């Protein structure tokens, strides 16, 4: 068994050849940007007004002005400077006439024919300078997962399509004779497969494409056939169940027989101790325990960061410090631990409340959690008020 930190290092040291493709911005949400993008233009491309009001000349403070003309957003910038005593009525987003010193907002003025009277002093210039968002040639985005904000920045820069990585194909093999799909009746001794649908959802959330190989019975030949296919067709292959030391736990042997180089089997972590990781030249393989909470946690702890790393994106894990609302005593001090918790705000900042949780099969405790507390190996007791790190779910 290896420490959790070492397991994480070994996983993140791996790489795969990645392919790229071009997509339109409208298809780019959730994809991983595969290039550095520089801004092709100054944004905004011209000095513009932040207010509806009146543009007046530099240092031309007076009570009344003569209104010369009106400019709307979308009008071409005028090349006629504003003269002393003149005002140009201007709309938010419209280009400034040359020599504009400030925009007096319309709320601080009164209008009578061509005469504008100032009713309140305007303390700001209300000018948005050319290139105040970004200068042409400056870095706009580095490789990352594209969300709505990033798509907004690309669109503002006039970029219609981007180079993204081809999504990783993540195969899912569910093992266990006791498992049935939702929709078919259970016979005595059977349960529904939750890991398959849950892993599919986690894979989609992580920006990859799930490929399901269904539920495979605990039989060496059935395992071998599924593994051989999965290794051939996937970039990452996930197996659920059968990775412990039980009589019918064939996963480790099957993977070795199929040519998988096993890098670790057994991690000092709770939940998820039996977790296995290995690779072939073209596929990275995880043997995850069958217990549903272990599967959820180890996907978030090991698989999702790997997906980000392969796609050159920053780690999805941003630890958030918070204070414990109750004492925590641990039995298995040798293992690092992820604990489902609720994060909320208290008088002294963020507070973390560990959920009552009956072990790694207690999937419903996870549904109430919005964070996982991370406790490093070696920590035995944590007092109420002690600071711990959590990962947001
Ligand atoms: P295993 O790792 O195969 O020994 O399974 C550990 C426990 O998790 C057993 O109680 C299994 O019934 C349960 N389990 C295994 N696979 C699944 C699954 N896909 N969905 C729900 N529970 C599972
Ligand atoms: Mg099993």
CSV table of C-alpha atoms and ligand atoms in Angstrom, one decimal:
chain,number,residue,atom,x,y,z
A,1,UNK,CA,0.0,0.0,0.0
A,2,UNK,CA,1.3,3.5,-0.8
A,3,UNK,CA,0.4,6.8,0.7
A,4,UNK,CA,-2.4,8.8,-1.0
A,5,UNK,CA,-0.1,11.6,-1.9
A,6,UNK,CA,2.2,9.2,-3.7
A,7,UNK,CA,-0.7,7.6,-5.5
A,8,UNK,CA,-1.8,11.1,-6.7
A,9,UNK,CA,1.8,11.9,-7.9
A,10,UNK,CA,2.0,8.6,-9.8
A,11,UNK,CA,-1.3,9.2,-11.5
A,12,UNK,CA,-0.5,12.8,-12.4
A,13,UNK,CA,2.9,11.9,-13.8
A,14,UNK,CA,1.2,9.9,-16.7
A,15,UNK,CA,0.5,11.3,-20.1
A,16,UNK,CA,-1.3,10.3,-23.3
A,17,UNK,CA,-1.0,11.6,-26.9
A,18,UNK,CA,-3.8,14.1,-27.2
A,19,UNK,CA,-5.6,15.1,-30.5
A,20,UNK,CA,-7.1,18.4,-31.3
A,21,UNK,CA,-10.0,19.7,-33.3
A,22,UNK,CA,-11.5,23.1,-34.2
A,23,UNK,CA,-14.9,24.0,-32.8
A,24,UNK,CA,-17.2,26.9,-33.2
A,25,UNK,CA,-17.7,29.0,-30.0
A,26,UNK,CA,-21.3,27.8,-29.8
A,27,UNK,CA,-20.0,24.2,-29.4
A,28,UNK,CA,-17.1,25.0,-27.1
A,29,UNK,CA,-18.7,25.0,-23.7
A,30,UNK,CA,-17.1,22.5,-21.4
A,31,UNK,CA,-14.3,21.7,-23.9
A,32,UNK,CA,-10.6,22.0,-23.0
A,33,UNK,CA,-8.9,24.8,-24.9
A,34,UNK,CA,-5.7,23.4,-26.5
A,35,UNK,CA,-4.0,26.7,-27.4
A,36,UNK,CA,-2.9,30.0,-26.0
A,37,UNK,CA,-5.1,32.7,-27.3
A,38,UNK,CA,-3.9,36.3,-27.7
A,39,UNK,CA,-6.4,39.1,-28.1
A,40,UNK,CA,-6.5,40.1,-31.8
A,41,UNK,CA,-7.8,43.6,-30.9
A,42,UNK,CA,-7.9,46.3,-28.3
A,43,UNK,CA,-11.0,45.9,-26.2
A,44,UNK,CA,-12.8,48.2,-26.2
A,45,UNK,CA,-11.5,49.2,-29.6
A,46,UNK,CA,-12.2,52.9,-29.0
A,47,UNK,CA,-12.7,55.3,-26.0
A,48,UNK,CA,-16.3,55.1,-25.1
A,49,UNK,CA,-18.9,56.5,-22.7
A,50,UNK,CA,-19.9,54.6,-19.6
A,51,UNK,CA,-23.0,56.7,-19.1
A,52,UNK,CA,-25.9,58.2,-21.0
A,53,UNK,CA,-25.2,62.0,-20.7
A,54,UNK,CA,-23.2,64.8,-22.2
A,55,UNK,CA,-19.6,64.8,-23.4
A,56,UNK,CA,-17.7,68.1,-22.6
A,57,UNK,CA,-14.2,69.3,-23.3
A,58,UNK,CA,-11.2,69.0,-21.0
A,59,UNK,CA,-11.1,71.5,-18.1
A,60,UNK,CA,-14.2,73.1,-19.5
A,61,UNK,CA,-16.2,73.5,-16.2
A,62,UNK,CA,-19.3,75.7,-16.5
A,63,UNK,CA,-23.0,75.7,-15.7
A,64,UNK,CA,-24.4,75.7,-19.2
A,65,UNK,CA,-23.4,74.2,-22.5
A,66,UNK,CA,-24.6,74.4,-26.0
A,67,UNK,CA,-25.6,70.9,-27.3
A,68,UNK,CA,-24.0,70.4,-30.7
A,69,UNK,CA,-25.2,66.9,-31.7
A,70,UNK,CA,-26.1,63.5,-30.5
A,71,UNK,CA,-24.1,60.2,-30.8
A,72,UNK,CA,-25.5,56.8,-30.2
A,73,UNK,CA,-23.7,53.5,-29.6
A,74,UNK,CA,-22.7,52.1,-33.0
A,75,UNK,CA,-22.1,55.6,-34.5
A,76,UNK,CA,-18.7,56.0,-36.1
A,77,UNK,CA,-16.3,58.1,-34.0
A,78,UNK,CA,-16.5,61.8,-35.0
A,79,UNK,CA,-13.2,63.5,-36.0
A,80,UNK,CA,-14.5,67.0,-34.9
A,81,UNK,CA,-13.1,67.9,-31.5
A,82,UNK,CA,-15.5,69.4,-28.8
A,83,UNK,CA,-15.0,73.1,-28.5
A,84,UNK,CA,-15.2,75.1,-25.2
A,85,UNK,CA,-18.8,75.7,-24.3
A,86,UNK,CA,-20.0,72.7,-26.4
A,87,UNK,CA,-21.6,69.5,-25.3
A,88,UNK,CA,-22.3,66.4,-27.3
A,89,UNK,CA,-25.2,64.3,-26.1
A,90,UNK,CA,-23.9,60.8,-25.9
A,91,UNK,CA,-25.3,57.3,-25.1
A,92,UNK,CA,-23.7,54.5,-23.1
A,93,UNK,CA,-21.1,52.7,-25.3
A,94,UNK,CA,-20.9,55.4,-27.9
A,95,UNK,CA,-17.5,56.6,-29.1
A,96,UNK,CA,-16.2,59.9,-27.7
A,97,UNK,CA,-15.6,62.9,-29.8
A,98,UNK,CA,-11.9,64.1,-29.8
A,99,UNK,CA,-10.9,66.2,-26.8
A,100,UNK,CA,-13.7,64.8,-24.5
A,101,UNK,CA,-12.7,65.4,-20.8
A,102,UNK,CA,-15.7,63.8,-19.1
A,103,UNK,CA,-19.3,62.7,-19.5
A,104,UNK,CA,-21.8,64.5,-17.3
A,105,UNK,CA,-24.5,61.9,-16.6
A,106,UNK,CA,-28.0,62.8,-17.8
A,107,UNK,CA,-29.4,62.6,-14.2
A,108,UNK,CA,-27.1,65.6,-13.3
A,109,UNK,CA,-28.4,67.8,-16.1
A,110,UNK,CA,-31.5,69.7,-17.3
A,111,UNK,CA,-32.2,70.3,-20.9
A,112,UNK,CA,-34.0,73.3,-22.6
A,113,UNK,CA,-33.8,73.3,-26.4
A,114,UNK,CA,-30.1,73.3,-27.3
A,115,UNK,CA,-29.1,74.4,-23.9
A,116,UNK,CA,-28.0,71.9,-21.2
A,117,UNK,CA,-27.7,73.1,-17.6
A,118,UNK,CA,-25.7,71.2,-15.0
A,119,UNK,CA,-27.8,70.6,-11.8
A,120,UNK,CA,-25.2,68.6,-9.8
A,121,UNK,CA,-21.4,68.3,-10.1
A,122,UNK,CA,-20.2,65.2,-11.9
A,123,UNK,CA,-17.4,63.7,-9.8
A,124,UNK,CA,-16.3,61.0,-12.4
A,125,UNK,CA,-15.1,61.2,-16.0
A,126,UNK,CA,-17.3,58.2,-17.0
A,127,UNK,CA,-14.9,57.3,-19.8
A,128,UNK,CA,-14.0,53.7,-20.6
A,129,UNK,CA,-10.5,54.0,-22.3
A,130,UNK,CA,-9.6,52.1,-25.4
A,131,UNK,CA,-7.9,48.8,-24.5
A,132,UNK,CA,-8.7,49.1,-20.8
A,133,UNK,CA,-10.0,45.5,-20.9
A,134,UNK,CA,-7.2,44.1,-22.9
A,135,UNK,CA,-4.6,45.3,-25.5
A,136,UNK,CA,-4.2,43.7,-28.9
A,137,UNK,CA,-1.6,41.0,-28.7
A,138,UNK,CA,-1.9,40.5,-24.9
A,139,UNK,CA,-2.7,37.0,-23.6
A,140,UNK,CA,-6.4,36.3,-23.5
A,141,UNK,CA,-6.6,32.7,-22.4
A,142,UNK,CA,-4.2,29.9,-21.6
A,143,UNK,CA,-5.3,26.2,-22.0
A,144,UNK,CA,-8.2,25.7,-19.6
A,145,UNK,CA,-11.7,24.2,-19.5
A,146,UNK,CA,-14.0,26.6,-21.3
A,147,UNK,CA,-16.9,27.9,-19.2
A,148,UNK,CA,-19.4,30.7,-19.9
A,149,UNK,CA,-16.9,33.4,-18.8
A,150,UNK,CA,-14.2,32.2,-21.1
A,151,UNK,CA,-16.6,32.0,-24.0
A,152,UNK,CA,-17.7,35.6,-23.3
A,153,UNK,CA,-14.1,36.8,-23.4
A,154,UNK,CA,-13.4,35.0,-26.7
A,155,UNK,CA,-16.6,36.4,-28.2
A,156,UNK,CA,-15.7,39.9,-27.1
A,157,UNK,CA,-12.4,39.5,-28.9
A,158,UNK,CA,-14.2,38.5,-32.1
A,159,UNK,CA,-12.9,35.0,-32.1
A,160,UNK,CA,-15.4,32.6,-33.8
A,161,UNK,CA,-13.7,29.3,-33.3
A,162,UNK,CA,-11.0,27.7,-31.1
A,163,UNK,CA,-8.7,24.7,-31.0
A,164,UNK,CA,-9.8,22.2,-28.3
A,165,UNK,CA,-8.7,18.7,-27.4
A,166,UNK,CA,-10.7,15.8,-28.7
A,167,UNK,CA,-12.6,14.6,-25.6
A,168,UNK,CA,-11.0,11.6,-23.8
A,169,UNK,CA,-13.0,8.4,-24.0
A,170,UNK,CA,-13.4,6.9,-20.6
A,171,UNK,CA,-14.6,3.3,-20.6
A,172,UNK,CA,-16.6,1.9,-17.7
A,173,UNK,CA,-16.7,-1.8,-16.8
A,174,UNK,CA,-19.0,-2.6,-13.9
A,175,UNK,CA,-18.3,-6.0,-12.3
A,176,UNK,CA,-20.5,-7.9,-9.8
A,177,UNK,CA,-22.9,-10.9,-10.1
A,178,UNK,CA,-25.2,-9.1,-7.6
A,179,UNK,CA,-25.8,-6.1,-9.8
A,180,UNK,CA,-28.9,-5.2,-11.9
A,181,UNK,CA,-29.8,-2.2,-14.0
A,182,UNK,CA,-32.6,0.1,-12.7
A,183,UNK,CA,-35.8,-1.0,-14.4
A,184,UNK,CA,-35.4,-4.7,-14.0
A,185,UNK,CA,-36.7,-6.4,-10.9
A,186,UNK,CA,-34.3,-7.5,-8.1
A,187,UNK,CA,-34.0,-11.2,-7.1
A,188,UNK,CA,-33.0,-12.1,-3.6
A,189,UNK,CA,-29.4,-11.0,-2.9
A,190,UNK,CA,-29.3,-8.5,-5.8
A,191,UNK,CA,-28.9,-4.7,-5.7
A,192,UNK,CA,-29.0,-2.0,-8.3
A,193,UNK,CA,-25.9,-0.8,-10.0
A,194,UNK,CA,-25.3,2.8,-8.9
A,195,UNK,CA,-21.6,3.1,-9.9
A,196,UNK,CA,-22.2,2.8,-13.6
A,197,UNK,CA,-24.7,5.7,-13.9
A,198,UNK,CA,-22.8,7.7,-11.3
A,199,UNK,CA,-19.4,7.3,-13.1
A,200,UNK,CA,-21.0,8.2,-16.4
A,201,UNK,CA,-22.3,11.4,-14.8
A,202,UNK,CA,-18.9,12.2,-13.2
A,203,UNK,CA,-17.1,11.6,-16.5
A,204,UNK,CA,-19.4,14.0,-18.3
A,205,UNK,CA,-19.0,16.6,-15.5
A,206,UNK,CA,-15.2,16.2,-15.9
A,207,UNK,CA,-15.3,17.0,-19.6
A,208,UNK,CA,-14.8,13.5,-21.0
A,209,UNK,CA,-17.0,11.0,-22.8
A,210,UNK,CA,-18.2,7.9,-21.0
A,211,UNK,CA,-18.3,4.6,-22.9
A,212,UNK,CA,-20.2,1.9,-21.0
A,213,UNK,CA,-19.4,-1.7,-21.3
A,214,UNK,CA,-22.3,-2.7,-19.0
A,215,UNK,CA,-22.4,-5.0,-16.0
A,216,UNK,CA,-19.9,-7.9,-16.4
A,217,UNK,CA,-20.5,-11.1,-14.3
A,218,UNK,CA,-17.7,-12.3,-12.0
A,219,UNK,CA,-16.2,-14.8,-14.4
A,220,UNK,CA,-12.6,-14.7,-15.6
A,221,UNK,CA,-13.5,-15.1,-19.3
A,222,UNK,CA,-16.2,-12.4,-19.1
A,223,UNK,CA,-13.8,-10.0,-17.4
A,224,UNK,CA,-11.0,-10.7,-19.9
A,225,UNK,CA,-13.3,-10.1,-22.9
A,226,UNK,CA,-14.5,-6.8,-21.5
A,227,UNK,CA,-11.1,-5.6,-20.4
A,228,UNK,CA,-9.5,-6.4,-23.8
A,229,UNK,CA,-12.2,-4.4,-25.6
A,230,UNK,CA,-12.1,-1.6,-23.0
A,231,UNK,CA,-8.3,-1.2,-23.3
A,232,UNK,CA,-8.5,-1.1,-27.1
A,233,UNK,CA,-11.3,1.5,-27.3
A,234,UNK,CA,-10.6,3.8,-24.3
A,235,UNK,CA,-8.1,6.4,-23.3
A,236,UNK,CA,-8.9,5.8,-19.6
A,237,UNK,CA,-10.6,2.6,-18.5
A,238,UNK,CA,-12.4,2.5,-15.2
A,239,UNK,CA,-13.4,-0.8,-13.5
A,240,UNK,CA,-15.7,-0.9,-10.6
A,241,UNK,CA,-15.7,-3.7,-8.1
A,242,UNK,CA,-13.7,-7.0,-7.9
A,243,UNK,CA,-10.5,-5.2,-7.0
A,244,UNK,CA,-10.3,-6.4,-3.3
A,245,UNK,CA,-9.0,-9.7,-2.0
A,246,UNK,CA,-12.3,-11.7,-2.3
A,247,UNK,CA,-12.6,-15.1,-3.8
A,248,UNK,CA,-14.2,-13.6,-7.0
A,249,UNK,CA,-12.1,-10.5,-7.2
A,250,UNK,CA,-10.5,-11.1,-10.6
A,251,UNK,CA,-9.7,-7.5,-11.7
A,252,UNK,CA,-6.0,-7.3,-10.8
A,253,UNK,CA,-5.2,-10.7,-12.4
A,254,UNK,CA,-7.2,-10.0,-15.5
A,255,UNK,CA,-5.5,-6.7,-16.0
A,256,UNK,CA,-2.0,-8.2,-15.6
A,257,UNK,CA,-2.9,-11.0,-18.0
A,258,UNK,CA,-4.1,-8.3,-20.5
A,259,UNK,CA,-0.7,-6.6,-20.4
A,260,UNK,CA,-1.5,-3.8,-18.0
A,261,UNK,CA,1.5,-2.6,-16.1
A,262,UNK,CA,0.2,-2.1,-12.6
A,263,UNK,CA,1.7,0.9,-10.9
A,264,UNK,CA,-0.1,0.6,-7.6
A,265,UNK,CA,-2.7,-1.6,-6.0
A,266,UNK,CA,-3.8,-0.4,-2.5
A,267,UNK,CA,-3.7,3.2,-1.2
A,268,UNK,CA,-3.6,4.4,2.4
A,269,UNK,CA,-6.8,6.3,1.9
A,270,UNK,CA,-10.4,6.1,3.3
A,271,UNK,CA,-12.6,5.3,1.5
A,272,UNK,CA,-11.0,3.6,-1.5
A,273,UNK,CA,-8.2,1.5,0.0
A,274,UNK,CA,-8.1,-1.3,-2.7
A,275,UNK,CA,-7.8,1.3,-5.6
A,276,UNK,CA,-5.5,0.1,-8.4
A,277,UNK,CA,-3.8,2.0,-11.2
A,278,UNK,CA,-1.9,0.9,-14.2
A,279,UNK,CA,-1.4,1.5,-17.9
A,280,UNK,CA,-0.8,0.1,-21.3
A,281,UNK,CA,1.0,2.2,-24.0
A,282,UNK,CA,-2.4,3.7,-25.0
A,283,UNK,CA,-4.7,3.4,-22.0
A,284,UNK,CA,-4.6,4.5,-18.3
A,285,UNK,CA,-6.5,2.1,-16.1
A,286,UNK,CA,-8.2,2.4,-12.7
A,287,UNK,CA,-9.5,-0.5,-10.7
A,288,UNK,CA,-12.0,1.2,-8.3
A,289,UNK,CA,-13.5,-0.6,-5.3
A,290,UNK,CA,-17.2,-1.5,-5.6
A,291,UNK,CA,-18.4,0.6,-2.7
A,292,UNK,CA,-20.3,3.5,-4.1
A,293,UNK,CA,-18.8,6.2,-1.9
A,294,UNK,CA,-15.3,5.0,-2.6
A,295,UNK,CA,-16.0,5.2,-6.3
A,296,UNK,CA,-17.3,8.7,-6.1
A,297,UNK,CA,-14.4,9.9,-3.9
A,298,UNK,CA,-11.6,8.2,-5.8
A,299,UNK,CA,-12.9,9.5,-9.1
A,300,UNK,CA,-12.9,13.1,-7.7
A,301,UNK,CA,-9.5,12.6,-6.0
A,302,UNK,CA,-7.6,10.8,-8.7
A,303,UNK,CA,-9.4,10.5,-12.0
A,304,UNK,CA,-10.8,14.0,-12.4
A,305,UNK,CA,-7.4,15.7,-11.7
A,306,UNK,CA,-5.9,13.3,-14.3
A,307,UNK,CA,-8.5,14.3,-16.9
A,308,UNK,CA,-7.6,18.0,-16.3
A,309,UNK,CA,-3.9,17.3,-16.4
A,310,UNK,CA,-4.1,15.4,-19.7
A,311,UNK,CA,-6.0,18.3,-21.2
A,312,UNK,CA,-3.3,20.8,-19.9
A,313,UNK,CA,-5.9,22.5,-17.7
A,314,UNK,CA,-5.2,23.7,-14.1
A,315,UNK,CA,-6.1,21.3,-11.3
A,316,UNK,CA,-9.8,21.2,-10.6
A,317,UNK,CA,-9.0,20.9,-6.9
A,318,UNK,CA,-9.1,24.1,-5.0
A,319,UNK,CA,-8.8,23.3,-1.2
A,320,UNK,CA,-10.9,25.6,0.9
A,321,UNK,CA,-10.0,26.0,4.6
A,322,UNK,CA,-12.7,25.9,7.2
A,323,UNK,CA,-13.3,25.3,10.9
A,324,UNK,CA,-14.7,22.0,12.2
A,325,UNK,CA,-18.0,22.4,14.0
A,326,UNK,CA,-17.4,19.2,16.1
A,327,UNK,CA,-14.6,17.0,17.4
A,328,UNK,CA,-13.3,14.3,15.0
A,329,UNK,CA,-11.6,11.2,16.4
A,330,UNK,CA,-10.1,8.8,13.9
A,331,UNK,CA,-9.4,5.1,14.3
A,332,UNK,CA,-7.4,4.4,11.2
A,333,UNK,CA,-4.7,7.1,11.6
A,334,UNK,CA,-2.4,5.5,9.0
A,335,UNK,CA,-4.8,6.5,6.2
A,336,UNK,CA,-5.6,9.9,4.7
A,337,UNK,CA,-9.4,10.4,4.7
A,338,UNK,CA,-12.1,12.1,2.7
A,339,UNK,CA,-15.2,12.9,4.7
A,340,UNK,CA,-18.5,14.1,3.3
A,341,UNK,CA,-19.4,17.4,4.9
A,342,UNK,CA,-21.5,20.5,4.6
A,343,UNK,CA,-19.7,23.8,4.3
A,344,UNK,CA,-21.4,27.0,5.4
A,345,UNK,CA,-20.5,30.4,6.9
A,346,UNK,CA,-20.2,31.0,10.6
A,347,UNK,CA,-19.2,34.0,12.7
A,348,UNK,CA,-15.5,33.3,12.2
A,349,UNK,CA,-15.6,32.4,8.5
A,350,UNK,CA,-16.3,29.1,6.8
A,351,UNK,CA,-17.5,26.2,8.9
A,352,UNK,CA,-17.3,22.5,8.1
A,353,UNK,CA,-19.8,20.0,9.5
A,354,UNK,CA,-18.9,16.3,8.8
A,355,UNK,CA,-22.0,14.3,7.9
A,356,UNK,CA,-23.1,11.3,9.9
A,357,UNK,CA,-21.8,8.6,7.5
A,358,UNK,CA,-22.0,4.9,7.9
A,359,UNK,CA,-19.0,4.0,5.8
A,360,UNK,CA,-18.2,3.6,2.1
A,361,UNK,CA,-21.6,2.1,1.1
A,362,UNK,CA,-23.6,5.0,2.6
A,363,UNK,CA,-24.2,6.8,-0.7
A,364,UNK,CA,-27.0,8.9,0.6
A,365,UNK,CA,-24.7,10.8,2.9
A,366,UNK,CA,-23.0,12.0,-0.2
A,367,UNK,CA,-26.1,13.5,-1.6
A,368,UNK,CA,-26.3,15.9,1.3
A,369,UNK,CA,-22.7,16.9,1.2
A,370,UNK,CA,-21.3,19.9,-0.7
A,371,UNK,CA,-17.7,19.3,0.3
A,372,UNK,CA,-15.2,16.6,1.2
A,373,UNK,CA,-13.0,17.3,4.2
A,374,UNK,CA,-9.5,16.0,3.6
A,375,UNK,CA,-7.6,14.7,6.7
A,376,UNK,CA,-4.0,13.8,6.1
A,377,UNK,CA,-2.5,10.5,7.3
A,378,UNK,CA,-1.2,10.7,10.8
A,379,UNK,CA,-3.9,13.0,12.3
A,380,UNK,CA,-5.7,11.3,15.1
A,381,UNK,CA,-8.0,13.8,16.8
A,382,UNK,CA,-9.3,17.1,15.6
A,383,UNK,CA,-11.0,19.5,18.0
A,384,UNK,CA,-14.0,21.6,17.4
A,385,UNK,CA,-12.7,24.9,15.8
A,386,UNK,CA,-9.6,23.3,14.3
A,387,UNK,CA,-8.9,24.3,10.7
A,388,UNK,CA,-9.1,21.6,8.0
A,389,UNK,CA,-9.1,21.7,4.2
A,390,UNK,CA,-12.1,20.8,2.2
A,391,UNK,CA,-12.7,20.2,-1.5
A,392,UNK,CA,-15.9,21.7,-2.9
A,393,UNK,CA,-18.3,19.2,-4.6
B,1,LIG,P1,-16.6,-5.3,-4.3
B,1,LIG,O1,-15.5,-4.3,-4.4
B,1,LIG,O2,-16.9,-5.9,-5.7
B,1,LIG,O3,-16.3,-6.4,-3.3
B,1,LIG,O4,-17.9,-4.6,-3.8
B,1,LIG,C1,-18.0,-4.0,-2.6
B,1,LIG,C2,-19.4,-3.6,-2.2
B,1,LIG,O5,-19.9,-2.6,-3.1
B,1,LIG,C3,-20.4,-4.8,-2.3
B,1,LIG,O6,-21.3,-4.6,-1.2
B,1,LIG,C4,-21.0,-4.6,-3.6
B,1,LIG,O7,-22.3,-5.2,-3.7
B,1,LIG,C5,-21.1,-3.1,-3.8
B,1,LIG,N1,-21.1,-2.7,-5.2
B,1,LIG,C6,-20.2,-3.2,-6.1
B,1,LIG,N2,-20.4,-2.7,-7.3
B,1,LIG,C7,-21.5,-1.9,-7.2
B,1,LIG,C8,-22.2,-1.1,-8.1
B,1,LIG,N3,-21.8,-1.0,-9.4
B,1,LIG,N4,-23.2,-0.4,-7.6
B,1,LIG,C9,-23.6,-0.4,-6.3
B,1,LIG,N5,-22.9,-1.2,-5.4
B,1,LIG,C10,-21.9,-1.9,-5.8
B,2,LIG,MG1,-17.8,-7.6,-6.5
